[in-house]
């Protein structure tokens, strides 16, 4: 960013930006306080004039042509993990929290990560520029800089619950409303039962343009979400259960540094799955979600290698970019750790600890050692629980790379998926006992996520026995080819690419021009680069401007890695 002036306690102050950047962290800004500053004062008021540059990694600016109705420009931010510093000077660590007031002028509606206190002060158009309103927000709960967020564009809102609204482009509004109105309030109430009442007054969802690089981002008051969650079948609302859960784990109780990221994401997976179990009235559903999570953990560990630092629950991130360390490890290893405590102590005792932990560290930041101390302390006077906790091998959990012990998940919902995968495997291997004739009936009663588990099972088969012909048969018989559910379709294409089914190459390239969510973009490029490097390269060049700067950088790294 460019800094043009600094004032301290209303006096002009000398400041210095270091001559060179320290990658990947940026440039320190050093401010010298005016000579007459009282050295015993408890605080100093700084006012810094800054402008972002075209290299700002926290923002994506979309031209009208890049939006769905092509009428207006759009801007949105994504600050987690260390991009807030490209937007405003700050102590960009989650160990520092503060309240925020946001004042933003725009010709189009604005959302920011606080409660709206405007808009106000309309200024009419001038010199051909459109008129603007001053949009104002306040966040009274102290929050870390990575939760700062803003978006502005042609957006409208609709109610999805008594304390919730969804925001998105006017053309997409009714579909988004339908997707979320059934579950949002039920999720909030389920989470409140496990932890304690929701603290942020309203819980809203902003559905962003397709280049949004994540599934969801837990910005306070307004969760930011990828449009791929609006799949028309309410099958991806678990993303909302996840982002909502961050209202406790992450946003009220924040990881003190990115090395303790599992305290954000592991706890959030845990709460998300408690919500899923509660609304379905059965633990089968949470274990089914955990089974999908375990496969994601396997993929991440395979990517890094079993001995890699980034597969530790607490990795060493000194000098590293947290975006490079990002994977399913903190999510799923963290989840398994907490699930382990639930089983070890019994749900009744564990459920008493949950609100205690979230009360102890409310509005604070926490590391893994404080988590451990608080847990041990809470059960110190319960001989049975204390003994069980004494036997926990903390150092192995915290610092051993690779897999944690695999829990004994309830496989009821996954078994049907595995059984069908076995049949396809037998078909592929031409086994005599197989008289299996695939038909649409095979998956008639399934949810989309059951198809995901089926497809991932086939991806994991050694030597990839599924032939291109079988991929085509599967695509037409089960309708995977034409599914609007990107979770499903991306798994189908990945399997197709692994199986060298050329019929999926072009559709993969097309999908890569329609969604910029890294969860889909990265594995698809990884496969496409191996199968058809030219097509992969061309697809990236054509869509370079469509991707968010973070996603673009990640894909560039993939091309470098694969020569
Ligand atoms: N906070 C994360 C997204 C994130 C993590 C952004 C690290 C930047 C750096 C968010 O809560 C998240 O986990 N999103 C998931 C969806 C979820 C259902 C697992 C995603 O984007 O896929
Ligand atoms: Zn999360």
Coordinates of C-alpha atoms and ligand atoms in Angstrom, one line a residue:
X1 CA 0.0 0.0 0.0
X2 CA 1.0 3.6 -0.3
X3 CA 1.3 5.7 2.9
X4 CA 1.0 9.4 2.3
X5 CA 0.9 10.9 5.8
X6 CA 0.8 9.9 9.5
X7 CA -0.5 11.9 12.4
X8 CA 0.0 11.1 16.1
X9 CA -2.2 12.8 18.6
X10 CA -3.2 15.2 15.9
X11 CA 0.4 16.2 15.1
X12 CA 2.3 15.4 11.9
X13 CA 4.6 12.4 12.7
X14 CA 7.7 11.2 11.0
X15 CA 7.4 7.7 9.6
X16 CA 9.4 5.2 7.6
X17 CA 8.6 2.3 5.4
X18 CA 11.5 -0.2 5.3
X19 CA 13.3 -0.1 1.9
X20 CA 12.6 -3.7 1.0
X21 CA 9.9 -6.2 1.7
X22 CA 10.4 -9.1 4.1
X23 CA 8.6 -12.0 2.2
X24 CA 6.0 -13.1 2.7
X25 CA 5.2 -10.6 5.5
X26 CA 5.5 -7.2 3.9
X27 CA 7.1 -4.0 5.0
X28 CA 7.3 -2.7 8.5
X29 CA 6.0 0.8 9.1
X30 CA 7.9 2.7 11.8
X31 CA 6.3 5.8 13.3
X32 CA 8.3 8.3 15.4
X33 CA 6.1 10.0 17.9
X34 CA 6.3 13.8 18.0
X35 CA 8.7 15.1 20.6
X36 CA 6.0 16.5 22.8
X37 CA 4.2 13.2 23.2
X38 CA 3.8 12.4 26.9
X39 CA 6.0 9.3 27.4
X40 CA 3.8 8.1 30.3
X41 CA 0.5 8.3 28.3
X42 CA -1.3 5.0 28.2
X43 CA -2.2 5.4 24.5
X44 CA -1.5 7.3 21.3
X45 CA -4.0 8.1 18.6
X46 CA -2.6 7.5 15.1
X47 CA -4.2 8.6 11.9
X48 CA -2.7 7.2 8.7
X49 CA -3.5 8.1 5.2
X50 CA -3.2 5.2 2.9
X51 CA -4.1 4.0 -0.6
X52 CA -4.2 0.5 -1.7
X53 CA -2.3 -0.5 -4.9
X54 CA -3.0 -2.9 -7.7
X55 CA -0.9 -5.4 -5.8
X56 CA -3.3 -5.5 -2.9
X57 CA -3.8 -9.2 -2.2
X58 CA -6.8 -8.6 0.1
X59 CA -9.1 -7.2 -2.6
X60 CA -10.6 -8.4 -5.8
X61 CA -12.1 -5.7 -8.0
X62 CA -14.5 -7.0 -10.7
X63 CA -15.4 -5.1 -13.8
X64 CA -19.1 -5.0 -14.7
X65 CA -18.4 -7.7 -17.3
X66 CA -17.1 -10.0 -14.6
X67 CA -20.3 -9.9 -12.6
X68 CA -23.4 -12.0 -13.2
X69 CA -25.7 -9.3 -14.5
X70 CA -22.8 -7.4 -16.1
X71 CA -24.2 -4.0 -14.9
X72 CA -22.0 -2.8 -12.1
X73 CA -18.5 -3.2 -10.7
X74 CA -18.0 -5.2 -7.6
X75 CA -15.4 -5.3 -4.9
X76 CA -14.8 -7.8 -2.0
X77 CA -12.1 -8.4 0.5
X78 CA -10.5 -11.6 1.9
X79 CA -8.1 -10.9 4.8
X80 CA -7.5 -14.2 6.5
X81 CA -4.8 -15.2 7.1
X82 CA -2.3 -12.3 6.6
X83 CA -3.8 -10.1 3.9
X84 CA -5.3 -7.4 6.1
X85 CA -1.9 -5.7 6.0
X86 CA -2.3 -5.1 2.3
X87 CA -5.4 -3.1 3.0
X88 CA -4.5 -1.0 6.1
X89 CA -1.5 -0.8 8.4
X90 CA -2.1 -3.0 11.4
X91 CA -0.5 -5.3 13.8
X92 CA -1.8 -8.1 11.7
X93 CA -1.7 -10.9 14.2
X94 CA -4.8 -12.7 15.7
X95 CA -3.3 -12.1 19.1
X96 CA -4.4 -8.4 18.9
X97 CA -8.1 -7.5 19.0
X98 CA -9.9 -4.3 18.7
X99 CA -13.3 -2.8 18.1
X100 CA -13.9 -1.2 14.7
X101 CA -15.8 1.6 13.1
X102 CA -16.1 1.5 9.3
X103 CA -17.1 4.5 7.1
X104 CA -17.1 3.6 3.4
X105 CA -18.5 5.7 0.6
X106 CA -19.9 3.9 -2.5
X107 CA -22.4 4.3 -5.2
X108 CA -23.5 0.7 -4.5
X109 CA -24.6 -1.1 -1.3
X110 CA -21.8 -1.9 1.1
X111 CA -21.4 -4.6 3.7
X112 CA -18.6 -4.7 6.3
X113 CA -17.9 -6.9 9.3
X114 CA -19.8 -4.9 11.8
X115 CA -23.4 -3.9 12.5
X116 CA -24.8 -1.3 10.1
X117 CA -25.3 2.2 11.6
X118 CA -26.1 3.9 8.3
X119 CA -26.2 4.6 5.4
X120 CA -26.2 8.4 5.5
X121 CA -25.1 11.6 3.8
X122 CA -25.9 11.1 0.1
X123 CA -23.7 13.0 -2.2
X124 CA -25.1 13.6 -5.7
X125 CA -23.2 12.7 -8.9
X126 CA -20.5 15.1 -9.9
X127 CA -18.1 15.3 -12.9
X128 CA -19.8 12.3 -14.5
X129 CA -19.1 10.2 -11.4
X130 CA -22.2 8.5 -9.7
X131 CA -23.6 9.7 -6.5
X132 CA -22.5 8.0 -3.3
X133 CA -23.9 7.1 0.1
X134 CA -21.8 6.9 3.3
X135 CA -22.2 3.4 4.6
X136 CA -21.2 3.1 8.3
X137 CA -20.7 0.1 10.5
X138 CA -19.6 -0.6 14.0
X139 CA -18.1 -3.7 15.6
X140 CA -18.4 -3.5 19.3
X141 CA -16.9 -6.9 20.0
X142 CA -13.1 -6.7 19.8
X143 CA -11.9 -8.7 16.8
X144 CA -8.6 -9.5 15.1
X145 CA -7.6 -7.8 11.9
X146 CA -8.1 -10.9 9.8
X147 CA -11.9 -10.6 10.3
X148 CA -12.0 -7.1 8.8
X149 CA -14.2 -7.4 5.6
X150 CA -16.0 -5.4 3.1
X151 CA -17.9 -5.9 -0.1
X152 CA -19.8 -3.6 -2.4
X153 CA -21.7 -4.2 -5.6
X154 CA -25.2 -4.6 -7.0
X155 CA -26.6 -6.6 -4.1
X156 CA -30.0 -7.0 -2.6
X157 CA -31.2 -8.8 0.6
X158 CA -33.9 -11.2 1.7
X159 CA -34.9 -12.7 5.0
X160 CA -33.7 -16.3 5.8
X161 CA -34.7 -16.3 9.5
X162 CA -35.7 -14.1 12.5
X163 CA -32.2 -12.7 12.9
X164 CA -30.7 -13.5 9.4
X165 CA -30.7 -12.1 5.9
X166 CA -29.0 -13.3 2.8
X167 CA -27.4 -10.8 0.4
X168 CA -26.5 -11.4 -3.2
X169 CA -27.1 -10.2 -6.8
X170 CA -30.8 -9.4 -7.4
X171 CA -31.0 -12.1 -10.1
X172 CA -29.8 -14.8 -7.6
X173 CA -31.7 -13.6 -4.6
X174 CA -34.7 -16.0 -4.5
X175 CA -32.6 -19.0 -5.1
X176 CA -30.2 -18.1 -2.3
X177 CA -33.1 -17.4 0.0
X178 CA -34.5 -20.8 -0.7
X179 CA -31.2 -22.5 -0.1
X180 CA -30.7 -21.1 3.4
X181 CA -34.2 -20.3 4.9
X182 CA -34.9 -23.8 6.1
X183 CA -31.7 -24.3 8.1
X184 CA -30.1 -21.0 9.3
X185 CA -32.1 -20.4 12.4
X186 CA -32.2 -24.1 13.3
X187 CA -28.4 -24.1 13.1
X188 CA -28.0 -21.0 15.3
X189 CA -30.2 -22.6 17.9
X190 CA -28.4 -25.9 17.8
X191 CA -25.0 -24.2 18.2
X192 CA -26.4 -22.1 21.1
X193 CA -27.4 -25.3 22.9
X194 CA -23.8 -26.7 22.6
X195 CA -22.0 -23.5 23.5
X196 CA -24.0 -20.4 24.6
X197 CA -26.1 -17.6 23.0
X198 CA -25.0 -16.1 19.7
X199 CA -23.1 -12.9 20.5
X200 CA -23.0 -10.9 17.2
X201 CA -26.7 -9.8 17.1
X202 CA -27.5 -10.8 13.6
X203 CA -26.1 -13.7 11.4
X204 CA -26.2 -13.0 7.7
X205 CA -24.8 -14.5 4.6
X206 CA -23.3 -12.7 1.6
X207 CA -23.2 -14.9 -1.5
X208 CA -20.3 -13.6 -3.6
X209 CA -19.4 -13.8 -7.3
X210 CA -17.9 -17.2 -8.4
X211 CA -14.3 -16.1 -8.0
X212 CA -14.5 -16.0 -4.2
X213 CA -11.6 -18.3 -3.4
X214 CA -13.1 -20.1 -0.4
X215 CA -16.2 -22.1 0.4
X216 CA -17.0 -19.6 3.1
X217 CA -15.3 -17.0 5.3
X218 CA -16.6 -16.3 8.8
X219 CA -16.5 -12.5 8.7
X220 CA -18.5 -11.3 11.7
X221 CA -22.1 -10.4 11.1
X222 CA -21.8 -11.3 7.4
X223 CA -20.4 -14.8 6.5
X224 CA -19.0 -14.5 3.0
X225 CA -19.9 -17.6 0.9
X226 CA -19.1 -19.0 -2.5
X227 CA -22.1 -19.2 -4.9
X228 CA -21.4 -23.0 -5.3
X229 CA -23.2 -23.4 -1.9
X230 CA -26.4 -22.4 -3.7
X231 CA -26.7 -25.7 -5.5
X232 CA -30.5 -25.8 -5.6
X233 CA -30.7 -28.9 -3.5
X234 CA -29.8 -27.6 0.0
X235 CA -27.0 -30.1 0.0
X236 CA -24.1 -27.7 0.8
X237 CA -25.7 -25.8 3.7
X238 CA -23.1 -27.5 5.9
X239 CA -20.8 -24.7 4.9
X240 CA -23.2 -22.3 6.7
X241 CA -23.1 -24.6 9.8
X242 CA -19.3 -24.3 9.6
X243 CA -19.1 -20.5 9.2
X244 CA -21.7 -19.9 11.8
X245 CA -19.8 -22.1 14.3
X246 CA -16.8 -19.7 13.8
X247 CA -19.0 -17.1 15.6
X248 CA -17.7 -18.9 18.8
X249 CA -14.6 -20.7 17.7
X250 CA -12.3 -18.2 15.9
X251 CA -14.3 -15.0 16.2
X252 CA -14.9 -14.9 20.0
X253 CA -12.1 -17.3 20.9
X254 CA -9.4 -16.8 18.4
X255 CA -6.2 -18.7 17.7
X256 CA -3.3 -16.6 19.1
X257 CA -1.1 -17.3 16.0
X258 CA -1.5 -19.3 12.8
X259 CA 0.5 -22.1 14.3
X260 CA -2.5 -22.8 16.6
X261 CA -5.0 -22.6 13.6
X262 CA -6.5 -26.0 14.7
X263 CA -8.1 -24.2 17.6
X264 CA -10.1 -22.2 15.0
X265 CA -10.8 -24.8 12.4
X266 CA -10.7 -28.0 14.5
X267 CA -13.2 -26.6 17.0
X268 CA -15.3 -25.3 14.1
X269 CA -15.4 -28.7 12.4
X270 CA -16.4 -30.1 15.8
X271 CA -19.2 -27.6 16.3
X272 CA -20.4 -27.8 12.7
X273 CA -20.8 -31.6 13.1
X274 CA -22.6 -31.2 16.4
X275 CA -25.0 -29.0 14.6
X276 CA -25.4 -31.5 11.8
X277 CA -26.1 -34.3 14.3
X278 CA -28.6 -32.1 16.2
X279 CA -30.7 -31.1 13.2
X280 CA -30.7 -34.6 11.8
X281 CA -31.3 -36.1 15.2
X282 CA -28.6 -38.7 14.8
X283 CA -24.8 -39.1 15.1
X284 CA -24.8 -41.1 11.9
X285 CA -24.8 -37.8 10.0
X286 CA -21.9 -36.2 11.8
X287 CA -19.8 -39.4 11.4
X288 CA -20.7 -39.4 7.7
X289 CA -19.3 -35.8 7.5
X290 CA -16.3 -36.9 9.5
X291 CA -15.6 -39.7 7.0
X292 CA -15.6 -37.2 4.2
X293 CA -13.2 -35.1 6.4
X294 CA -10.9 -38.1 7.0
X295 CA -10.6 -38.6 3.2
X296 CA -9.6 -34.8 2.9
X297 CA -7.0 -35.4 5.6
X298 CA -5.6 -38.4 3.7
X299 CA -5.4 -36.2 0.6
X300 CA -3.6 -33.4 2.4
X301 CA -1.1 -35.8 4.1
X302 CA -0.5 -37.4 0.7
X303 CA 0.2 -34.0 -0.8
X304 CA 2.7 -32.9 1.8
X305 CA 4.2 -36.3 2.7
X306 CA 3.7 -38.1 6.0
X307 CA 6.7 -36.5 7.7
X308 CA 6.0 -32.9 6.6
X309 CA 6.0 -30.1 9.2
X310 CA 2.6 -28.9 7.8
X311 CA 1.0 -32.2 8.8
X312 CA 1.6 -31.5 12.5
X313 CA -1.3 -30.2 14.6
X314 CA 1.1 -27.4 15.6
X315 CA 3.4 -26.7 12.6
X316 CA 6.4 -24.4 12.7
X317 CA 5.5 -21.4 10.6
X318 CA 8.5 -19.3 11.2
X319 CA 9.3 -17.5 7.9
X320 CA 6.4 -19.3 6.2
X321 CA 3.3 -18.1 4.5
X322 CA 0.2 -19.4 6.3
X323 CA -1.5 -19.7 2.9
X324 CA 1.1 -22.3 1.9
X325 CA 0.5 -24.3 5.0
X326 CA -3.3 -24.3 4.5
X327 CA -4.7 -27.7 4.2
X328 CA -7.3 -30.1 5.8
X329 CA -4.8 -31.0 8.5
X330 CA -5.8 -28.4 11.2
X331 CA -9.5 -29.0 10.4
X332 CA -9.5 -32.8 10.5
X333 CA -6.6 -33.6 12.9
X334 CA -8.1 -30.9 15.1
X335 CA -11.6 -32.4 14.9
X336 CA -10.3 -35.9 15.6
X337 CA -8.4 -34.6 18.7
X338 CA -11.6 -33.0 20.1
X339 CA -13.7 -36.0 19.1
X340 CA -11.1 -38.1 21.0
X341 CA -11.8 -36.1 24.2
X342 CA -15.5 -36.5 23.8
X343 CA -15.2 -40.3 23.6
X344 CA -12.5 -40.4 26.3
X345 CA -14.4 -38.4 28.9
X346 CA -17.9 -39.2 27.8
X347 CA -20.2 -36.7 26.2
X348 CA -21.8 -35.6 29.4
X349 CA -18.6 -34.4 31.0
X350 CA -17.2 -33.1 27.8
X351 CA -20.3 -31.0 27.1
X352 CA -19.8 -29.2 30.4
X353 CA -16.3 -28.3 29.3
X354 CA -17.3 -26.8 26.0
X355 CA -19.1 -23.7 27.4
X356 CA -16.4 -23.3 30.1
X357 CA -13.7 -23.1 27.4
X358 CA -15.6 -20.6 25.3
X359 CA -16.4 -18.5 28.4
X360 CA -12.8 -18.6 29.7
X361 CA -11.4 -17.3 26.4
X362 CA -14.3 -15.2 25.2
X363 CA -13.0 -12.1 23.4
X364 CA -9.4 -13.4 23.9
X365 CA -6.9 -15.3 21.8
X366 CA -5.7 -18.7 22.9
X367 CA -2.9 -21.1 22.1
X368 CA -2.7 -24.9 22.4
X369 CA -1.0 -24.8 25.8
X370 CA -3.7 -22.7 27.3
X371 CA -6.3 -25.1 25.8
X372 CA -4.5 -28.0 27.5
X373 CA -4.1 -26.2 30.9
X374 CA -7.8 -25.2 30.9
X375 CA -8.9 -28.8 30.1
X376 CA -6.7 -30.3 32.8
X377 CA -7.7 -27.7 35.3
X378 CA -11.4 -28.1 34.6
X379 CA -11.2 -31.8 35.5
X380 CA -8.6 -31.6 38.2
X381 CA -11.1 -32.5 40.9
X382 CA -12.7 -35.4 39.0
X383 CA -10.4 -38.3 39.7
X384 CA -11.7 -40.5 36.9
X385 CA -11.5 -37.8 34.2
X386 CA -8.1 -36.5 35.5
X387 CA -6.6 -40.0 35.2
X388 CA -7.8 -40.3 31.7
X389 CA -6.4 -37.0 30.7
X390 CA -3.1 -37.9 32.3
X391 CA -2.7 -40.7 29.8
X392 CA -3.2 -38.4 26.8
X393 CA 0.1 -38.2 24.9
X394 CA 0.0 -34.4 24.3
X395 CA 3.4 -34.2 22.6
X396 CA 2.5 -36.8 20.0
X397 CA -0.9 -35.1 19.3
X398 CA 0.7 -31.7 19.1
X399 CA 4.0 -32.4 17.3
X400 CA 4.0 -35.8 15.5
X401 CA 3.5 -35.4 11.8
X402 CA 1.2 -37.6 9.8
X403 CA -2.0 -39.4 10.8
X404 CA -3.7 -39.3 14.3
X405 CA -5.3 -42.6 15.4
X406 CA -8.4 -43.2 13.2
X407 CA -11.6 -43.0 15.3
X408 CA -14.2 -45.7 15.0
X409 CA -16.8 -43.7 12.9
X410 CA -20.3 -45.0 12.4
X411 CA -20.2 -46.0 8.7
X412 CA -24.0 -46.6 8.2
X413 CA -24.4 -43.9 5.6
X414 CA -21.1 -44.6 3.9
X415 CA -21.5 -48.4 3.6
X416 CA -23.9 -48.1 0.7
X417 CA -21.4 -45.9 -1.1
X418 CA -18.6 -48.3 -0.5
X419 CA -20.8 -51.3 -1.7
X420 CA -21.6 -49.5 -4.9
X421 CA -17.9 -48.6 -5.4
X422 CA -17.0 -52.3 -5.0
X423 CA -19.4 -53.2 -7.8
X424 CA -17.8 -50.7 -10.1
X425 CA -14.4 -52.0 -9.2
X426 CA -15.4 -55.6 -10.0
X427 CA -16.8 -54.3 -13.3
X428 CA -13.5 -52.6 -14.1
X429 CA -11.5 -55.6 -13.2
X430 CA -13.8 -57.8 -15.3
X431 CA -14.4 -60.1 -12.4
X432 CA -16.5 -63.1 -13.3
X433 CA -18.7 -62.8 -10.2
X434 CA -19.8 -59.4 -11.4
X435 CA -23.2 -59.4 -13.2
X436 CA -23.6 -55.7 -12.2
X437 CA -25.6 -53.5 -14.6
X438 CA -25.3 -49.9 -13.5
X439 CA -28.7 -48.0 -13.4
X440 CA -29.9 -44.7 -12.2
X441 CA -31.7 -46.6 -9.4
X442 CA -28.4 -47.4 -7.8
X443 CA -28.2 -43.8 -6.4
X444 CA -31.9 -42.9 -6.5
X445 CA -32.3 -42.4 -2.8
X446 CA -28.8 -40.9 -2.2
X447 CA -27.8 -37.4 -1.2
X448 CA -25.2 -35.7 -3.3
X449 CA -22.6 -36.2 -0.5
X450 CA -23.2 -40.0 -0.7
X451 CA -22.1 -39.7 -4.4
X452 CA -19.1 -37.7 -3.2
X453 CA -18.1 -40.6 -0.9
X454 CA -18.7 -43.2 -3.7
X455 CA -16.5 -41.2 -6.1
X456 CA -13.8 -40.6 -3.6
X457 CA -13.7 -44.3 -2.8
X458 CA -13.0 -45.0 -6.5
X459 CA -10.3 -42.2 -6.6
X460 CA -8.5 -44.1 -3.8
X461 CA -8.4 -47.5 -5.6
X462 CA -4.8 -48.5 -6.3
X463 CA -3.7 -48.4 -10.0
X464 CA -6.9 -46.6 -11.0
X465 CA -8.7 -49.5 -12.7
X466 CA -11.7 -47.5 -13.8
X467 CA -11.6 -47.1 -17.6
X468 CA -12.6 -44.1 -19.7
X469 CA -15.5 -46.1 -21.0
X470 CA -16.8 -46.7 -17.5
X471 CA -16.4 -43.0 -16.7
X472 CA -18.7 -42.2 -19.6
X473 CA -21.2 -44.9 -18.6
X474 CA -21.1 -43.5 -15.0
X475 CA -21.6 -39.9 -16.1
X476 CA -24.6 -40.7 -18.2
X477 CA -26.2 -43.3 -16.0
X478 CA -26.0 -41.3 -12.8
X479 CA -26.3 -37.9 -14.3
X480 CA -23.0 -36.7 -12.9
X481 CA -22.1 -35.1 -16.2
X482 CA -24.9 -32.6 -15.9
X483 CA -25.0 -32.1 -12.1
X484 CA -25.1 -28.5 -10.9
X485 CA -23.6 -29.5 -7.6
X486 CA -19.9 -28.6 -7.9
X487 CA -18.9 -30.7 -4.9
X488 CA -20.1 -33.7 -6.9
X489 CA -19.1 -32.7 -10.4
X490 CA -15.5 -31.8 -9.3
X491 CA -15.1 -35.3 -7.8
X492 CA -16.4 -36.8 -10.9
X493 CA -14.0 -34.9 -13.1
X494 CA -11.1 -35.7 -10.8
X495 CA -11.9 -39.4 -11.1
X496 CA -12.2 -39.0 -14.9
X497 CA -8.9 -37.3 -15.1
X498 CA -7.2 -39.9 -13.0
X499 CA -8.8 -42.5 -15.3
X500 CA -7.5 -40.6 -18.4
X501 CA -11.1 -40.2 -19.7
X502 CA -10.6 -37.5 -22.3
X503 CA -14.3 -36.8 -22.4
X504 CA -13.9 -34.9 -19.1
X505 CA -10.9 -32.8 -20.1
X506 CA -12.9 -30.0 -21.8
X507 CA -15.7 -29.9 -19.3
X508 CA -13.0 -29.6 -16.6
X509 CA -11.5 -26.6 -18.4
X510 CA -14.9 -25.1 -18.7
X511 CA -15.6 -25.6 -15.0
X512 CA -12.2 -23.9 -14.2
X513 CA -13.6 -20.8 -16.0
X514 CA -16.7 -20.8 -13.9
X515 CA -15.6 -21.4 -10.3
X516 CA -12.6 -19.8 -8.5
X517 CA -13.0 -21.7 -5.2
X518 CA -9.6 -23.1 -4.4
X519 CA -11.0 -26.3 -3.0
X520 CA -12.0 -27.2 -6.5
X521 CA -9.5 -25.2 -8.6
X522 CA -6.3 -26.7 -7.1
X523 CA -7.1 -30.4 -7.4
X524 CA -8.5 -30.0 -10.9
X525 CA -5.5 -28.1 -12.1
X526 CA -3.2 -30.6 -10.5
X527 CA -4.8 -33.4 -12.4
X528 CA -5.3 -31.4 -15.7
X529 CA -1.6 -30.4 -15.7
X530 CA -0.6 -34.0 -15.6
X531 CA -3.1 -35.1 -18.2
X532 CA -3.1 -32.3 -20.7
X533 CA -0.6 -29.6 -19.9
X534 CA -1.3 -27.5 -22.9
X535 CA -5.0 -27.3 -22.1
X536 CA -4.2 -26.6 -18.5
X537 CA -1.9 -23.7 -19.5
X538 CA -4.4 -22.3 -21.9
X539 CA -7.2 -22.5 -19.4
X540 CA -5.2 -20.6 -16.8
X541 CA -4.2 -17.9 -19.3
X542 CA -7.8 -17.4 -20.3
X543 CA -9.0 -17.2 -16.7
X544 CA -6.1 -15.4 -15.1
X545 CA -8.2 -12.2 -14.5
X546 CA -11.2 -14.2 -13.3
X547 CA -9.3 -15.7 -10.4
X548 CA -8.8 -14.0 -7.1
X549 CA -5.2 -12.9 -6.5
X550 CA -4.7 -15.5 -3.8
X551 CA -6.0 -18.3 -6.1
X552 CA -4.0 -17.0 -9.1
X553 CA -0.8 -17.2 -7.0
X554 CA -1.6 -20.7 -5.8
X555 CA -2.2 -22.0 -9.3
X556 CA 1.0 -20.3 -10.5
X557 CA 2.8 -22.3 -7.8
X558 CA 1.2 -25.5 -9.1
X559 CA 2.5 -24.9 -12.7
X560 CA 6.0 -24.2 -11.3
X561 CA 5.9 -27.4 -9.2
X562 CA 4.9 -29.5 -12.2
X563 CA 7.7 -28.0 -14.4
Ligands
LIG1 N1 -11.8 -19.6 7.7 C1 -11.9 -20.5 6.7 C2 -11.4 -20.0 5.4 C3 -10.0 -19.6 5.4 C4 -9.0 -20.3 6.1 C5 -9.6 -18.5 4.6 C6 -7.7 -19.9 6.1 C7 -8.3 -18.1 4.6 C8 -7.3 -18.8 5.3 C9 -13.4 -21.0 6.5 O1 -14.1 -21.0 7.7 C10 -13.4 -22.4 6.0 O2 -12.9 -23.2 6.6 N2 -14.0 -22.6 4.8 C11 -14.1 -23.9 4.2 C12 -15.5 -24.4 4.2 C13 -15.8 -25.3 5.3 C14 -17.1 -25.9 5.2 C15 -14.7 -26.4 5.6 C16 -13.7 -23.7 2.7 O3 -13.5 -22.6 2.3 O4 -13.7 -24.7 2.0
LIG2 ZN1 -13.4 -22.6 9.0

